[in-house]
PDB file of C-alpha atoms (C1' of nucleotides) in Angstrom:
ATOM      1  CA  MET A   1     108.025  49.867 -41.020  1.00  0.00           C
ATOM      2  CA  LEU A   2     108.645  47.741 -43.828  1.00  0.00           C
ATOM      3  CA  GLN A   3     110.196  45.831 -41.886  1.00  0.00           C
ATOM      4  CA  SER A   4     107.954  44.726 -39.481  1.00  0.00           C
ATOM      5  CA  LEU A   5     104.933  44.518 -42.452  1.00  0.00           C
ATOM      6  CA  THR A   6     106.798  41.763 -43.652  1.00  0.00           C
ATOM      7  CA  LYS A   7     107.659  39.791 -40.935  1.00  0.00           C
ATOM      8  CA  ILE A   8     103.315  40.187 -40.354  1.00  0.00           C
ATOM      9  CA  ASN A   9     102.687  38.372 -43.645  1.00  0.00           C
ATOM     10  CA  PHE A  10     105.759  36.352 -43.440  1.00  0.00           C
ATOM     11  CA  LEU A  11     103.832  34.767 -40.143  1.00  0.00           C
ATOM     12  CA  LEU A  12     100.201  34.524 -42.177  1.00  0.00           C
ATOM     13  CA  SER A  13     101.809  31.548 -43.811  1.00  0.00           C
ATOM     14  CA  ILE A  14      99.087  31.456 -46.614  1.00  0.00           C
ATOM     15  CA  SER A  15      99.855  30.501 -50.260  1.00  0.00           C
ATOM     16  CA  ALA A  16      99.359  33.528 -51.878  1.00  0.00           C
ATOM     17  CA  ARG A  17     100.393  33.201 -55.424  1.00  0.00           C
ATOM     18  CA  SER A  18      98.122  35.996 -57.051  1.00  0.00           C
ATOM     19  CA  PHE A  19      98.531  37.544 -53.983  1.00  0.00           C
ATOM     20  CA  SER A  20     102.138  39.487 -52.947  1.00  0.00           C
ATOM     21  CA  LEU A  21     101.720  40.931 -49.787  1.00  0.00           C
ATOM     22  CA  GLN A  22     104.698  42.371 -49.981  1.00  0.00           C
ATOM     23  CA  MET A  23     104.600  45.598 -49.244  1.00  0.00           C
ATOM     24  CA  ASN A  24     107.449  48.081 -50.629  1.00  0.00           C
ATOM     25  CA  SER A  25     105.513  51.244 -50.729  1.00  0.00           C
ATOM     26  CA  SER A  26     104.459  51.943 -47.850  1.00  0.00           C
ATOM     27  CA  LYS A  27     105.095  55.378 -47.431  1.00  0.00           C
ATOM     28  CA  ARG A  28     103.366  55.433 -50.955  1.00  0.00           C
ATOM     29  CA  PHE A  29      99.980  54.587 -48.690  1.00  0.00           C
ATOM     30  CA  LYS A  30     100.780  56.812 -45.652  1.00  0.00           C
ATOM     31  CA  ARG A  31     100.694  60.328 -48.516  1.00  0.00           C
ATOM     32  CA  ILE A  32      97.557  58.385 -50.276  1.00  0.00           C
ATOM     33  CA  ALA A  33      95.697  58.689 -46.843  1.00  0.00           C
ATOM     34  CA  PRO A  34      92.956  61.302 -46.822  1.00  0.00           C
ATOM     35  CA  LYS A  35      94.047  64.204 -44.381  1.00  0.00           C
ATOM     36  CA  ARG A  36      92.137  64.434 -40.951  1.00  0.00           C
ATOM     37  CA  ASN A  37      91.546  67.220 -39.265  1.00  0.00           C
ATOM     38  CA  LYS A  38      91.769  67.034 -35.504  1.00  0.00           C
ATOM     39  CA  SER A  39      88.197  66.464 -34.742  1.00  0.00           C
ATOM     40  CA  VAL A  40      87.597  63.819 -36.383  1.00  0.00           C
ATOM     41  CA  ARG A  41      90.419  62.910 -34.921  1.00  0.00           C
ATOM     42  CA  LEU A  42      88.793  62.544 -32.321  1.00  0.00           C
ATOM     43  CA  SER A  43      86.525  60.498 -32.608  1.00  0.00           C
ATOM     44  CA  GLN A  44      88.096  58.026 -34.853  1.00  0.00           C
ATOM     45  CA  SER A  45      84.399  56.141 -35.537  1.00  0.00           C
ATOM     46  CA  CYS A  46      83.129  58.443 -37.975  1.00  0.00           C
ATOM     47  CA  ASN A  47      85.357  59.456 -40.737  1.00  0.00           C
ATOM     48  CA  ASP A  48      82.760  59.564 -43.294  1.00  0.00           C
ATOM     49  CA  SER A  49      81.291  62.371 -44.100  1.00  0.00           C
ATOM     50  CA  GLU A  50      78.105  61.082 -44.726  1.00  0.00           C
ATOM     51  CA  ARG A  51      77.757  59.063 -41.712  1.00  0.00           C
ATOM     52  CA  CYS A  52      78.571  62.001 -39.498  1.00  0.00           C
ATOM     53  CA  ALA A  53      76.170  64.331 -41.159  1.00  0.00           C
ATOM     54  CA  ASN A  54      73.059  61.967 -39.870  1.00  0.00           C
ATOM     55  CA  LYS A  55      74.660  61.095 -37.060  1.00  0.00           C
ATOM     56  CA  SER A  56      72.786  62.618 -33.876  1.00  0.00           C
ATOM     57  CA  SER A  57      73.705  60.635 -30.951  1.00  0.00           C
ATOM     58  CA  LYS A  58      77.085  61.436 -31.167  1.00  0.00           C
ATOM     59  CA  SER A  59      76.037  65.072 -32.533  1.00  0.00           C
ATOM     60  CA  VAL A  60      79.926  66.335 -30.581  1.00  0.00           C
ATOM     61  CA  ILE A  61      81.587  65.173 -33.648  1.00  0.00           C
ATOM     62  CA  VAL A  62      79.544  67.082 -36.453  1.00  0.00           C
ATOM     63  CA  ARG A  63      79.952  70.246 -33.437  1.00  0.00           C
ATOM     64  CA  THR A  64      83.453  70.484 -33.392  1.00  0.00           C
ATOM     65  CA  ARG A  65      84.643  70.439 -36.392  1.00  0.00           C
ATOM     66  CA  THR A  66      86.229  72.628 -38.742  1.00  0.00           C
ATOM     67  CA  THR A  67      85.248  72.434 -42.368  1.00  0.00           C
ATOM     68  CA  PRO A  68      82.010  72.995 -43.062  1.00  0.00           C
ATOM     69  CA  ARG A  69      80.476  69.606 -44.316  1.00  0.00           C
ATOM     70  CA  HIS A  70      78.947  70.380 -47.987  1.00  0.00           C
ATOM     71  CA  ASN A  71      82.378  71.110 -49.052  1.00  0.00           C
ATOM     72  CA  GLN A  72      83.053  67.498 -47.890  1.00  0.00           C
ATOM     73  CA  THR A  73      81.930  64.890 -50.641  1.00  0.00           C
ATOM     74  CA  LEU A  74      81.967  61.312 -51.043  1.00  0.00           C
ATOM     75  CA  PRO A  75      83.047  61.312 -54.289  1.00  0.00           C
ATOM     76  CA  GLN A  76      86.627  62.672 -53.657  1.00  0.00           C
ATOM     77  CA  PRO A  77      88.271  59.562 -51.526  1.00  0.00           C
ATOM     78  CA  LYS A  78      86.944  57.311 -53.527  1.00  0.00           C
ATOM     79  CA  LEU A  79      89.199  58.230 -56.061  1.00  0.00           C
ATOM     80  CA  LYS A  80      92.335  58.617 -54.265  1.00  0.00           C
ATOM     81  CA  ILE A  81      91.766  54.551 -53.040  1.00  0.00           C
ATOM     82  CA  GLN A  82      91.855  54.211 -56.820  1.00  0.00           C
ATOM     83  CA  SER A  83      95.095  55.260 -57.335  1.00  0.00           C
ATOM     84  CA  SER A  84      96.397  54.062 -54.791  1.00  0.00           C
ATOM     85  CA  LEU A  85      95.070  50.467 -56.137  1.00  0.00           C
ATOM     86  CA  VAL A  86      96.315  50.872 -59.511  1.00  0.00           C
ATOM     87  CA  SER A  87      99.784  52.384 -58.622  1.00  0.00           C
ATOM     88  CA  ASP A  88     100.273  50.212 -55.491  1.00  0.00           C
ATOM     89  CA  PRO A  89     102.163  46.656 -57.445  1.00  0.00           C
ATOM     90  CA  CYS A  90     100.880  44.754 -53.470  1.00  0.00           C
ATOM     91  CA  PHE A  91      97.078  44.808 -54.665  1.00  0.00           C
ATOM     92  CA  ARG A  92      97.703  45.942 -58.243  1.00  0.00           C
ATOM     93  CA  ASP A  93      95.801  42.565 -58.675  1.00  0.00           C
ATOM     94  CA  THR A  94      92.790  42.478 -56.265  1.00  0.00           C
ATOM     95  CA  THR A  95      89.194  43.056 -57.013  1.00  0.00           C
ATOM     96  CA  ILE A  96      86.425  44.071 -54.838  1.00  0.00           C
ATOM     97  CA  LEU A  97      84.501  40.549 -54.687  1.00  0.00           C
ATOM     98  CA  PRO A  98      80.981  40.767 -56.191  1.00  0.00           C
ATOM     99  CA  HIS A  99      77.272  41.050 -54.807  1.00  0.00           C
ATOM    100  CA  ASP A 100      76.856  37.496 -55.838  1.00  0.00           C
ATOM    101  CA  PHE A 101      79.720  36.448 -53.148  1.00  0.00           C
ATOM    102  CA  PHE A 102      77.806  37.173 -50.824  1.00  0.00           C
ATOM    103  CA  GLN A 103      74.500  35.798 -51.153  1.00  0.00           C
ATOM    104  CA  ILE A 104      74.351  32.437 -50.102  1.00  0.00           C
ATOM    105  CA  ASP A 105      73.682  30.254 -46.652  1.00  0.00           C
ATOM    106  CA  ALA A 106      76.997  32.561 -43.772  1.00  0.00           C
ATOM    107  CA  LEU A 107      77.499  29.113 -42.713  1.00  0.00           C
ATOM    108  CA  ASP A 108      78.678  28.649 -46.321  1.00  0.00           C
ATOM    109  CA  LEU A 109      79.491  32.888 -46.277  1.00  0.00           C
ATOM    110  CA  ALA A 110      81.966  32.587 -42.981  1.00  0.00           C
ATOM    111  CA  PRO A 111      84.943  30.279 -44.172  1.00  0.00           C
ATOM    112  CA  ARG A 112      85.002  31.562 -47.626  1.00  0.00           C
ATOM    113  CA  LEU A 113      85.521  35.116 -46.369  1.00  0.00           C
ATOM    114  CA  LEU A 114      89.374  33.392 -44.294  1.00  0.00           C
ATOM    115  CA  GLY A 115      91.475  34.914 -46.139  1.00  0.00           C
ATOM    116  CA  LYS A 116      90.062  37.933 -47.886  1.00  0.00           C
ATOM    117  CA  PHE A 117      91.379  41.907 -47.233  1.00  0.00           C
ATOM    118  CA  LEU A 118      88.919  44.765 -45.567  1.00  0.00           C
ATOM    119  CA  ARG A 119      89.936  47.933 -47.137  1.00  0.00           C
ATOM    120  CA  ARG A 120      89.768  51.445 -45.576  1.00  0.00           C
ATOM    121  CA  ASP A 121      91.756  54.497 -46.403  1.00  0.00           C
ATOM    122  CA  ASP A 122      95.211  53.606 -46.300  1.00  0.00           C
ATOM    123  CA  VAL A 123      94.152  50.313 -43.510  1.00  0.00           C
ATOM    124  CA  VAL A 124      94.355  46.935 -45.506  1.00  0.00           C
ATOM    125  CA  LEU A 125      93.313  43.855 -43.257  1.00  0.00           C
ATOM    126  CA  GLN A 126      93.628  40.339 -43.638  1.00  0.00           C
ATOM    127  CA  ILE A 127      90.280  38.587 -42.050  1.00  0.00           C
ATOM    128  CA  THR A 128      91.676  35.201 -40.411  1.00  0.00           C
ATOM    129  CA  GLU A 129      88.709  34.721 -38.391  1.00  0.00           C
ATOM    130  CA  VAL A 130      85.493  34.727 -38.258  1.00  0.00           C
ATOM    131  CA  GLU A 131      81.477  33.249 -37.224  1.00  0.00           C
ATOM    132  CA  ALA A 132      79.159  32.274 -38.384  1.00  0.00           C
ATOM    133  CA  TYR A 133      75.598  33.517 -37.694  1.00  0.00           C
ATOM    134  CA  ARG A 134      71.932  32.592 -39.490  1.00  0.00           C
ATOM    135  CA  PRO A 135      67.998  32.113 -38.739  1.00  0.00           C
ATOM    136  CA  ASN A 136      66.465  30.102 -36.097  1.00  0.00           C
ATOM    137  CA  ASP A 137      70.060  30.780 -34.891  1.00  0.00           C
ATOM    138  CA  SER A 138      69.074  31.334 -31.502  1.00  0.00           C
ATOM    139  CA  ALA A 139      72.581  33.132 -30.854  1.00  0.00           C
ATOM    140  CA  CYS A 140      72.275  35.603 -34.025  1.00  0.00           C
ATOM    141  CA  HIS A 141      71.399  39.398 -33.558  1.00  0.00           C
ATOM    142  CA  GLY A 142      68.168  38.048 -35.863  1.00  0.00           C
ATOM    143  CA  ARG A 143      65.706  36.444 -33.171  1.00  0.00           C
ATOM    144  CA  PHE A 144      64.056  38.728 -32.136  1.00  0.00           C
ATOM    145  CA  GLY A 145      62.954  39.904 -35.594  1.00  0.00           C
ATOM    146  CA  ILE A 146      63.391  43.229 -37.549  1.00  0.00           C
ATOM    147  CA  THR A 147      64.293  45.699 -34.892  1.00  0.00           C
ATOM    148  CA  PRO A 148      65.471  48.940 -35.673  1.00  0.00           C
ATOM    149  CA  ARG A 149      69.464  47.368 -34.097  1.00  0.00           C
ATOM    150  CA  THR A 150      69.378  44.368 -36.769  1.00  0.00           C
ATOM    151  CA  ALA A 151      67.009  45.745 -39.689  1.00  0.00           C
ATOM    152  CA  PRO A 152      70.249  45.321 -41.590  1.00  0.00           C
ATOM    153  CA  VAL A 153      70.709  42.278 -40.849  1.00  0.00           C
ATOM    154  CA  PHE A 154      68.059  40.969 -42.678  1.00  0.00           C
ATOM    155  CA  GLY A 155      69.148  43.443 -45.743  1.00  0.00           C
ATOM    156  CA  PRO A 156      70.463  41.204 -48.785  1.00  0.00           C
ATOM    157  CA  GLY A 157      74.105  39.911 -48.694  1.00  0.00           C
ATOM    158  CA  GLY A 158      76.895  42.160 -48.664  1.00  0.00           C
ATOM    159  CA  ASN A 159      76.144  44.321 -47.105  1.00  0.00           C
ATOM    160  CA  ALA A 160      78.554  45.936 -43.113  1.00  0.00           C
ATOM    161  CA  TYR A 161      76.201  45.392 -40.109  1.00  0.00           C
ATOM    162  CA  VAL A 162      77.874  46.602 -36.918  1.00  0.00           C
ATOM    163  CA  TYR A 163      77.104  47.148 -33.772  1.00  0.00           C
ATOM    164  CA  LEU A 164      77.700  47.632 -30.363  1.00  0.00           C
ATOM    165  CA  CYS A 165      78.807  45.670 -27.766  1.00  0.00           C
ATOM    166  CA  TYR A 166      79.716  46.740 -24.190  1.00  0.00           C
ATOM    167  CA  GLY A 167      78.402  49.766 -24.785  1.00  0.00           C
ATOM    168  CA  LEU A 168      81.594  50.309 -25.525  1.00  0.00           C
ATOM    169  CA  HIS A 169      83.070  48.061 -28.591  1.00  0.00           C
ATOM    170  CA  THR A 170      81.764  48.334 -32.532  1.00  0.00           C
ATOM    171  CA  MET A 171      81.496  44.809 -34.197  1.00  0.00           C
ATOM    172  CA  LEU A 172      82.220  44.071 -37.603  1.00  0.00           C
ATOM    173  CA  ASN A 173      80.142  41.666 -39.645  1.00  0.00           C
ATOM    174  CA  VAL A 174      78.950  41.013 -43.286  1.00  0.00           C
ATOM    175  CA  VAL A 175      75.605  40.327 -43.898  1.00  0.00           C
ATOM    176  CA  ALA A 176      75.221  37.052 -45.737  1.00  0.00           C
ATOM    177  CA  ASP A 177      72.552  35.257 -48.272  1.00  0.00           C
ATOM    178  CA  LYS A 178      69.545  36.794 -50.116  1.00  0.00           C
ATOM    179  CA  GLU A 179      67.677  39.525 -48.170  1.00  0.00           C
ATOM    180  CA  GLY A 180      64.999  39.104 -45.900  1.00  0.00           C
ATOM    181  CA  VAL A 181      67.171  35.937 -44.746  1.00  0.00           C
ATOM    182  CA  GLY A 182      68.519  37.357 -41.802  1.00  0.00           C
ATOM    183  CA  ALA A 183      72.210  36.554 -41.816  1.00  0.00           C
ATOM    184  CA  ALA A 184      76.146  37.627 -41.109  1.00  0.00           C
ATOM    185  CA  VAL A 185      79.564  36.977 -39.995  1.00  0.00           C
ATOM    186  CA  LEU A 186      81.621  38.426 -37.158  1.00  0.00           C
ATOM    187  CA  ILE A 187      84.789  39.168 -38.347  1.00  0.00           C
ATOM    188  CA  ARG A 188      86.495  37.689 -35.062  1.00  0.00           C
ATOM    189  CA  ALA A 189      90.639  38.733 -36.084  1.00  0.00           C
ATOM    190  CA  CYS A 190      92.148  39.997 -38.678  1.00  0.00           C
ATOM    191  CA  ALA A 191      96.401  40.163 -39.814  1.00  0.00           C
ATOM    192  CA  PRO A 192      97.411  43.580 -40.449  1.00  0.00           C
ATOM    193  CA  VAL A 193      98.702  44.038 -44.222  1.00  0.00           C
ATOM    194  CA  CYS A 194      98.927  47.858 -44.672  1.00  0.00           C
ATOM    195  CA  GLY A 195      99.065  51.222 -42.937  1.00  0.00           C
ATOM    196  CA  LEU A 196     100.175  49.980 -39.743  1.00  0.00           C
ATOM    197  CA  GLU A 197     100.918  53.748 -38.384  1.00  0.00           C
ATOM    198  CA  THR A 198      97.045  54.040 -38.670  1.00  0.00           C
ATOM    199  CA  ILE A 199      96.254  50.778 -37.240  1.00  0.00           C
ATOM    200  CA  GLN A 200      98.299  51.442 -34.350  1.00  0.00           C
ATOM    201  CA  GLN A 201      96.687  55.130 -34.086  1.00  0.00           C
ATOM    202  CA  ARG A 202      93.853  53.860 -33.574  1.00  0.00           C
ATOM    203  CA  ARG A 203      93.705  51.341 -32.131  1.00  0.00           C
ATOM    204  CA  GLY A 204      95.959  53.353 -29.419  1.00  0.00           C
ATOM    205  CA  GLN A 205      98.706  50.637 -29.019  1.00  0.00           C
ATOM    206  CA  GLN A 206     101.957  50.842 -30.503  1.00  0.00           C
ATOM    207  CA  THR A 207     102.656  46.588 -31.622  1.00  0.00           C
ATOM    208  CA  GLU A 208     103.365  44.458 -33.434  1.00  0.00           C
ATOM    209  CA  LYS A 209     101.829  41.445 -32.158  1.00  0.00           C
ATOM    210  CA  PRO A 210      98.515  38.977 -32.927  1.00  0.00           C
ATOM    211  CA  ILE A 211      96.954  41.744 -29.657  1.00  0.00           C
ATOM    212  CA  LEU A 212      96.882  44.838 -31.461  1.00  0.00           C
ATOM    213  CA  LEU A 213      93.898  42.787 -34.075  1.00  0.00           C
ATOM    214  CA  THR A 214      92.162  39.712 -32.482  1.00  0.00           C
ATOM    215  CA  GLY A 215      89.440  40.148 -30.722  1.00  0.00           C
ATOM    216  CA  PRO A 216      86.456  41.821 -33.177  1.00  0.00           C
ATOM    217  CA  GLY A 217      85.831  45.027 -30.755  1.00  0.00           C
ATOM    218  CA  LYS A 218      89.583  45.852 -31.793  1.00  0.00           C
ATOM    219  CA  VAL A 219      88.968  45.246 -36.051  1.00  0.00           C
ATOM    220  CA  GLY A 220      86.344  47.974 -35.375  1.00  0.00           C
ATOM    221  CA  GLN A 221      88.155  49.612 -33.757  1.00  0.00           C
ATOM    222  CA  ALA A 222      91.107  49.185 -36.552  1.00  0.00           C
ATOM    223  CA  LEU A 223      89.273  50.672 -39.376  1.00  0.00           C
ATOM    224  CA  GLY A 224      87.799  53.334 -37.721  1.00  0.00           C
ATOM    225  CA  ILE A 225      84.029  52.393 -37.755  1.00  0.00           C
ATOM    226  CA  SER A 226      81.115  53.042 -36.185  1.00  0.00           C
ATOM    227  CA  THR A 227      77.498  51.542 -35.766  1.00  0.00           C
ATOM    228  CA  GLU A 228      76.558  53.789 -38.195  1.00  0.00           C
ATOM    229  CA  TRP A 229      78.641  52.087 -41.755  1.00  0.00           C
ATOM    230  CA  SER A 230      75.606  49.769 -40.154  1.00  0.00           C
ATOM    231  CA  TYR A 231      73.612  49.025 -44.385  1.00  0.00           C
ATOM    232  CA  HIS A 232      77.051  50.308 -45.938  1.00  0.00           C
ATOM    233  CA  PRO A 233      77.430  47.864 -49.186  1.00  0.00           C
ATOM    234  CA  LEU A 234      81.142  46.243 -48.973  1.00  0.00           C
ATOM    235  CA  TYR A 235      80.646  45.302 -53.343  1.00  0.00           C
ATOM    236  CA  THR A 236      80.972  48.653 -53.956  1.00  0.00           C
ATOM    237  CA  PRO A 237      83.946  50.922 -54.376  1.00  0.00           C
ATOM    238  CA  GLY A 238      84.617  53.511 -51.018  1.00  0.00           C
ATOM    239  CA  GLY A 239      84.157  53.737 -47.800  1.00  0.00           C
ATOM    240  CA  LEU A 240      84.816  50.177 -46.615  1.00  0.00           C
ATOM    241  CA  GLU A 241      85.329  47.776 -49.390  1.00  0.00           C
ATOM    242  CA  LEU A 242      86.059  43.360 -49.065  1.00  0.00           C
ATOM    243  CA  LEU A 243      88.548  42.817 -51.260  1.00  0.00           C
ATOM    244  CA  ASP A 244      89.630  38.787 -53.585  1.00  0.00           C
ATOM    245  CA  GLY A 245      91.955  36.996 -51.418  1.00  0.00           C
ATOM    246  CA  PRO A 246      93.706  33.475 -51.612  1.00  0.00           C
ATOM    247  CA  GLU A 247      91.899  30.965 -49.976  1.00  0.00           C
ATOM    248  CA  PRO A 248      94.159  29.385 -47.128  1.00  0.00           C
ATOM    249  CA  ASP A 249      95.269  26.011 -47.210  1.00  0.00           C
ATOM    250  CA  LYS A 250      94.345  25.140 -43.846  1.00  0.00           C
ATOM    251  CA  ILE A 251      90.825  26.120 -41.534  1.00  0.00           C
ATOM    252  CA  LEU A 252      90.407  25.270 -38.194  1.00  0.00           C
ATOM    253  CA  ILE A 253      86.957  25.325 -36.926  1.00  0.00           C
ATOM    254  CA  GLY A 254      85.339  25.295 -33.683  1.00  0.00           C
ATOM    255  CA  PRO A 255      81.978  26.668 -31.507  1.00  0.00           C
ATOM    256  CA  ARG A 256      81.658  30.333 -31.410  1.00  0.00           C
ATOM    257  CA  VAL A 257      82.726  32.600 -28.396  1.00  0.00           C
ATOM    258  CA  GLY A 258      80.380  34.160 -25.913  1.00  0.00           C
ATOM    259  CA  ILE A 259      76.932  33.087 -27.136  1.00  0.00           C
ATOM    260  CA  GLU A 260      76.665  31.129 -23.740  1.00  0.00           C
ATOM    261  CA  TYR A 261      73.199  32.321 -23.136  1.00  0.00           C
ATOM    262  CA  ALA A 262      71.945  30.454 -26.301  1.00  0.00           C
ATOM    263  CA  LEU A 263      70.323  27.013 -26.898  1.00  0.00           C
ATOM    264  CA  PRO A 264      73.218  23.944 -26.626  1.00  0.00           C
ATOM    265  CA  GLU A 265      72.914  23.044 -30.442  1.00  0.00           C
ATOM    266  CA  HIS A 266      73.396  26.397 -31.468  1.00  0.00           C
ATOM    267  CA  VAL A 267      75.716  26.902 -28.378  1.00  0.00           C
ATOM    268  CA  ASN A 268      77.868  23.639 -29.682  1.00  0.00           C
ATOM    269  CA  ALA A 269      77.718  24.108 -33.337  1.00  0.00           C
ATOM    270  CA  LEU A 270      81.419  24.469 -34.938  1.00  0.00           C
ATOM    271  CA  TRP A 271      80.485  27.561 -36.615  1.00  0.00           C
ATOM    272  CA  ARG A 272      83.772  29.263 -35.985  1.00  0.00           C
ATOM    273  CA  PHE A 273      86.529  29.287 -39.002  1.00  0.00           C
ATOM    274  CA  ALA A 274      90.420  30.608 -38.400  1.00  0.00           C
ATOM    275  CA  ILE A 275      93.420  29.669 -40.216  1.00  0.00           C
ATOM    276  CA  ALA A 276      95.160  27.758 -39.736  1.00  0.00           C
ATOM    277  CA  ASP A 277      99.307  27.886 -38.755  1.00  0.00           C
ATOM    278  CA  THR A 278      98.798  32.236 -37.761  1.00  0.00           C
ATOM    279  CA  PRO A 279      98.952  33.865 -35.391  1.00  0.00           C
ATOM    280  CA  TRP A 280      96.366  36.205 -35.181  1.00  0.00           C
ATOM    281  CA  ILE A 281      93.650  34.187 -33.789  1.00  0.00           C
ATOM    282  CA  SER A 282      91.144  36.249 -31.112  1.00  0.00           C
ATOM    283  CA  ALA A 283      90.681  34.134 -27.279  1.00  0.00           C
ATOM    284  CA  PRO A 284      89.824  31.325 -26.813  1.00  0.00           C
ATOM    285  CA  LYS A 285      92.891  29.727 -29.049  1.00  0.00           C
ATOM    286  CA  ASN A 286      92.072  25.612 -27.610  1.00  0.00           C
ATOM    287  CA  THR A 287      89.002  25.771 -28.860  1.00  0.00           C
ATOM    288  CA  LEU A 288      89.863  25.700 -32.602  1.00  0.00           C
ATOM    289  CA  ARG A 289      90.377  22.515 -34.163  1.00  0.00           C
ATOM    290  CA  PRO A 290      90.966  20.848 -37.116  1.00  0.00           C
ATOM    291  CA  PRO A 291      87.295  19.393 -39.892  1.00  0.00           C
TER     292      PRO A 291
ATOM    293  C1'  DG B   1      59.277  53.610 -17.620  1.00  0.00           C
ATOM    294  C1'  DA B   2      62.604  50.109 -15.392  1.00  0.00           C
ATOM    295  C1'  DA B   3      65.542  46.942 -15.410  1.00  0.00           C
ATOM    296  C1'  DA B   4      68.724  43.169 -17.050  1.00  0.00           C
ATOM    297  C1'  DA B   5      72.232  42.009 -20.356  1.00  0.00           C
ATOM    298  C1'  DG B   6      75.966  41.675 -24.069  1.00  0.00           C
ATOM    299  C1'  DA B   7      79.286  37.599 -30.662  1.00  0.00           C
ATOM    300  C1'  DT B   8      84.453  42.737 -25.183  1.00  0.00           C
ATOM    301  C1'  DT B   9      88.750  44.574 -23.665  1.00  0.00           C
ATOM    302  C1'  DA B  10      92.328  46.086 -20.681  1.00  0.00           C
ATOM    303  C1'  DA B  11      94.829  46.382 -16.756  1.00  0.00           C
ATOM    304  C1'  DA B  12      95.452  44.234 -12.209  1.00  0.00           C
TER     305       DA B  12
ATOM    306  C1'  DT C   1      89.940  38.457 -13.025  1.00  0.00           C
ATOM    307  C1'  DT C   2      87.351  42.616 -13.102  1.00  0.00           C
ATOM    308  C1'  DA C   3      85.811  47.043 -13.960  1.00  0.00           C
ATOM    309  C1'  DA C   4      84.563  50.095 -17.604  1.00  0.00           C
ATOM    310  C1'  DT C   5      80.581  51.438 -20.495  1.00  0.00           C
ATOM    311  C1'  DC C   6      75.317  52.176 -22.696  1.00  0.00           C
ATOM    312  C1'  DT C   7      72.562  50.954 -25.720  1.00  0.00           C
ATOM    313  C1'  DT C   8      69.104  47.360 -26.436  1.00  0.00           C
ATOM    314  C1'  DT C   9      65.609  45.002 -26.144  1.00  0.00           C
ATOM    315  C1'  DT C  10      62.097  43.020 -22.811  1.00  0.00           C
ATOM    316  C1'  DC C  11      59.339  42.957 -18.585  1.00  0.00           C
ATOM    317  C1'  DC C  12      55.560  44.971 -15.315  1.00  0.00           C
TER     318       DC C  12
END
DNA sequence: GAAAAGATTAAA
DNA sequence: TTAATCTTTTCC
């Protein structure tokens, strides 16, 4: 496992002076990861006790749990995550990005998210590809205004917006800009940094190849999140966090994927951003070019 | 109340 | 190339 992660980090080819991505203690992460009982494992889309409790449509998960819910509190896993942060040299210097970081135009935020880290439990992913969705954008979910589904998009920047696509895939967005604006950045692809075994388990694929994490639905699955994670603040410790990371040397830009229904000006807008020289990019790759 | 479509994925 | 799969939104 150590060998494979080292290989993956090599492939990233990012200047990471202050970020040693070497994983010299993978087994420690495994030990620190909160244990899940069988019922939770069945649905990896909901491992968070508070969210499961609020779940209505997927109450099957709640019913099948063996541990009484009221015995589980949020601070416990939070502390464990903190201890792993301190004890592992890999992430000693990393910091959670502050609330202010996200209060900008999605078009500015999107490229700035490249190279940053998403962390949940023992899983750490590095963001390699994103898309910006903005106000007055005929491809943005916010185009319908504030609805039950899209309300999170109009929340303050730094929250998560998770939606279900094709009834199957959970898509993670980082809400951008001020409250009420209605902008977000879709995470389209990541590279694995820590917790490879958990990622593979959640994905159901025993591979280290880019097929593991190159696609927005794959990222959501690897992080084990559901739509219940909408509104979750990424700038506070616990749950899902966005950590600072190295700025990529070179990036690529291109038109966004799968928005043929939008107006031509938005279909053609170059609002897709990716790290150059990494294999962790989703399809299609041939529409990406240097700026 | 019904119908259509979707910021996709994996397998054939 | 195509099936899987279901929520959200729009239209009548």
